[in-house]
Tab-separated table of C-alpha atoms in Angstrom:
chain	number	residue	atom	x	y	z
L	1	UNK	CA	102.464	115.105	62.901
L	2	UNK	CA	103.923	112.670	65.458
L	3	UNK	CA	104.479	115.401	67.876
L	4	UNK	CA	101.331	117.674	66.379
L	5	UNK	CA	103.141	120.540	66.531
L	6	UNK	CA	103.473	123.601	64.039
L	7	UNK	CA	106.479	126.627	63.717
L	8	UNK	CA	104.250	130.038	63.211
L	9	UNK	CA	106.737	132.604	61.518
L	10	UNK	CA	105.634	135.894	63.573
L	11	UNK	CA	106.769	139.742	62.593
L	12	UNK	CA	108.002	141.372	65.540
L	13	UNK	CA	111.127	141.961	67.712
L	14	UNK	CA	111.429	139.399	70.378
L	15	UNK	CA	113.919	138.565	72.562
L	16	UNK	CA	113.698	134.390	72.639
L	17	UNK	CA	113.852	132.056	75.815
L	18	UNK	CA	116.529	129.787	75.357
L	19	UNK	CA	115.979	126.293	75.140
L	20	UNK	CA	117.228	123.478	77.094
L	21	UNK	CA	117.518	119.493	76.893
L	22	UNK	CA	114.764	117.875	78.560
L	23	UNK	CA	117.132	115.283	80.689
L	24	UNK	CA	117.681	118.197	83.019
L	25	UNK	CA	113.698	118.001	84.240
L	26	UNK	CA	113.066	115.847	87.300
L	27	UNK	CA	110.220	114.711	89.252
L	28	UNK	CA	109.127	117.981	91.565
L	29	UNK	CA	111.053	120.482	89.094
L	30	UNK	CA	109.430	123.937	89.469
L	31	UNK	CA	107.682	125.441	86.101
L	32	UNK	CA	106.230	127.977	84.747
L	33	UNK	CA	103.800	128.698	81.695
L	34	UNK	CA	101.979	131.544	80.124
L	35	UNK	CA	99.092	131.199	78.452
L	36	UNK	CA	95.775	133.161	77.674
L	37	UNK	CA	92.975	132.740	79.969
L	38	UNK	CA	90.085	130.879	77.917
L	39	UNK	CA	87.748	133.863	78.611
L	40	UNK	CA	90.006	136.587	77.139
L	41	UNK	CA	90.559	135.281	73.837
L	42	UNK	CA	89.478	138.633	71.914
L	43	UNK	CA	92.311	140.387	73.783
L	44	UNK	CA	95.968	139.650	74.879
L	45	UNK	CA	95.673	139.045	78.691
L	46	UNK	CA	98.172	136.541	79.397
L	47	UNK	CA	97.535	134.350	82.789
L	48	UNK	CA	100.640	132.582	84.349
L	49	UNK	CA	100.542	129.182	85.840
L	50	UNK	CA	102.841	127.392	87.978
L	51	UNK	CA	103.576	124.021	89.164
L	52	UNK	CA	105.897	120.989	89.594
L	53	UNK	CA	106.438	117.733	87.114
L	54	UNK	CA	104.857	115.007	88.236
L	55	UNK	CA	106.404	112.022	86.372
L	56	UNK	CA	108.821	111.734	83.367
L	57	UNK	CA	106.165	110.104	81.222
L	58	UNK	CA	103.442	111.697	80.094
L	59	UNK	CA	99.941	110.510	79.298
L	60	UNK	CA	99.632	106.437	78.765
L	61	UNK	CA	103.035	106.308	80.130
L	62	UNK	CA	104.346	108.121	76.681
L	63	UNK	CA	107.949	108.787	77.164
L	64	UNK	CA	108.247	111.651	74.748
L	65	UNK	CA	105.925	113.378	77.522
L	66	UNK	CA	106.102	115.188	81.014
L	67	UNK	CA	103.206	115.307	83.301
L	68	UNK	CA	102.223	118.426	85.369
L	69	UNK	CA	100.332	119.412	88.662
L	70	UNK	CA	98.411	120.813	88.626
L	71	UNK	CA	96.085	120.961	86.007
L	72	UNK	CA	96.917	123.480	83.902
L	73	UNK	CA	93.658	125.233	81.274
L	74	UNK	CA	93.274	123.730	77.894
L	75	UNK	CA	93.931	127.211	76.381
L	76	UNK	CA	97.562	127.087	77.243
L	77	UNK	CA	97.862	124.572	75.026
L	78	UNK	CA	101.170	125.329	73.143
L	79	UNK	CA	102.471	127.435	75.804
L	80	UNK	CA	106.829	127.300	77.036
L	81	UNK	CA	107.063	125.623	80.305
L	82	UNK	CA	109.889	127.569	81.656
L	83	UNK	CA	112.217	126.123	84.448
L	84	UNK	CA	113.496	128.185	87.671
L	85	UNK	CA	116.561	128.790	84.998
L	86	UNK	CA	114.388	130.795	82.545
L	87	UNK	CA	114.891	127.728	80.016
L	88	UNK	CA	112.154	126.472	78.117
L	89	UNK	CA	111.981	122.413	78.765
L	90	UNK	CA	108.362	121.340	77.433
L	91	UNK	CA	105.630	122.801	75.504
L	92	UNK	CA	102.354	122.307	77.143
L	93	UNK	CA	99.513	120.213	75.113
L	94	UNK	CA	96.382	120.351	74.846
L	95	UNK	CA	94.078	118.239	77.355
L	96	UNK	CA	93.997	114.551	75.783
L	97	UNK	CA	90.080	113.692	74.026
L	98	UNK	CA	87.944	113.056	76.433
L	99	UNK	CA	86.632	109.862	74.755
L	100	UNK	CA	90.167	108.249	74.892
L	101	UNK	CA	90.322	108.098	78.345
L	102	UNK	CA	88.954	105.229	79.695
L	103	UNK	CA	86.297	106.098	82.921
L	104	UNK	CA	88.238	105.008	85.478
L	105	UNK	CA	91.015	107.195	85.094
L	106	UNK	CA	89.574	110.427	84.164
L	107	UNK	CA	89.730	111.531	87.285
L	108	UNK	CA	93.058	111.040	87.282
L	109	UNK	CA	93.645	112.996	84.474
L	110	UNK	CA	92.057	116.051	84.792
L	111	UNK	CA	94.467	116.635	87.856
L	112	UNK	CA	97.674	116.496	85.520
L	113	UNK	CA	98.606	118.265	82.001
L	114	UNK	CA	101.351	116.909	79.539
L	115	UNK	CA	103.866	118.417	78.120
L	116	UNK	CA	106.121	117.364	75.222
L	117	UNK	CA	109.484	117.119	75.999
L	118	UNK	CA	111.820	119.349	74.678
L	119	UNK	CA	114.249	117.225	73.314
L	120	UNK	CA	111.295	116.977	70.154
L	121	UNK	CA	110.767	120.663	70.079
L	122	UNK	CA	114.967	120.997	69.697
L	123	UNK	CA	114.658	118.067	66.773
L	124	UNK	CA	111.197	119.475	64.961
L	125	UNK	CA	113.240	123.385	65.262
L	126	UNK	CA	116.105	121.740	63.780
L	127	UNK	CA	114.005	120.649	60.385
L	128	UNK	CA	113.677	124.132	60.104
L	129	UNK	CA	116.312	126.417	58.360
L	130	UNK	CA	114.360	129.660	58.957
L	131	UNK	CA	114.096	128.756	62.519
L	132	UNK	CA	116.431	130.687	64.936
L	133	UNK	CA	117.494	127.692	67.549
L	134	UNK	CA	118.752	129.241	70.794
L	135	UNK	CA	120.087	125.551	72.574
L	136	UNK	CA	121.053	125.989	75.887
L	137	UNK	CA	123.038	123.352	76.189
L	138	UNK	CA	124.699	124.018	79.557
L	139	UNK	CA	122.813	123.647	82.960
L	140	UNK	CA	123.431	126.753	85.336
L	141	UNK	CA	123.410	126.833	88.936
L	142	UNK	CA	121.623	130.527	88.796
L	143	UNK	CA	117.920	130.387	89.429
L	144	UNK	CA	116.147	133.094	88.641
L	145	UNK	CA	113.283	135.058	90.769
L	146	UNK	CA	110.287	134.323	89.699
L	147	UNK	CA	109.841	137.625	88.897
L	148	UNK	CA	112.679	137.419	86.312
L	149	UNK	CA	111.088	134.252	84.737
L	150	UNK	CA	107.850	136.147	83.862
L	151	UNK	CA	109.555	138.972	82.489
L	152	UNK	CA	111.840	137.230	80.301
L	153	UNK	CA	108.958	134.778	79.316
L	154	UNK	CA	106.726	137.830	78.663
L	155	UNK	CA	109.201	139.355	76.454
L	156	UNK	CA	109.863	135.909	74.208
């Protein structure tokens, strides 16, 4: 609840993006996310977004946070963001309530998404027995094409 985050148990064969500690993200690190665009909800048309982290906290200064730029579409809420390593560092969340941002800095706001860290995806996944933890746990040099990213992100 803390994190308000949920673990969906889906049939399929995927092949999953492995996941990396969040220390590794700095200000002006490259991401990537894929979502679904909020018109295509009845089918599966996935949209990809791109961008840089802004800051290390996220919104109200919360620490357990990223923030984004730009503004990434409420319907990716939930959504990797992959670094230029193919590693998954955040999860994107939904835009914060309206009403609990004060007027003079929802300007502000709507230019920047959040993302929660991944260091509390790794700990909620870890709660889980059923849950299949891929923990990257060791930076690499290798940055993939962008190309790459999708694919692999596509795939997971």
């Amino acid at each position: 609840p803390l994190n308000d985050i949920a673990l969906l148990k889906v049939a399929g064969t995927f092949q999953p993006l492995p996941i990396a500690y969040s220390r590794e993200v700095t200000p002006d690190s490259d991401f990537v996310a894929i979502g679904l665009d909020a018109q295509t909800h009845a089918q599966f048309n996935p949209k990809v977004a791109r961008g840089k982290v802004s800051a290390l906290l996220g919104f109200q200064a919360d620490p357990r946070q990223l923030s984004l730029e730009p503004h990434v579409i409420s319907s990716f809420g939930g959504a990797a963001v992959i670094n230029r390593h193919g590693r998954v560092v955040g999860m994107l969340l939904p835009d914060p309530e309206e009403s609990s941002v004060p007027d003079n800095r929802r300007n502000a706001t709507l230019a920047t998404s959040f993302a929660l860290k991944s260091d509390h995806v790794i700990a909620f996944l870890r709660t889980v027995p059923e849950a299949k933890l891929i923990l990257d746990e060791v930076p690499s040099a290798a940055e993939l094409k962008p190309e790459e990213i999708l694919s692999r992100a596509r795939a997971a």
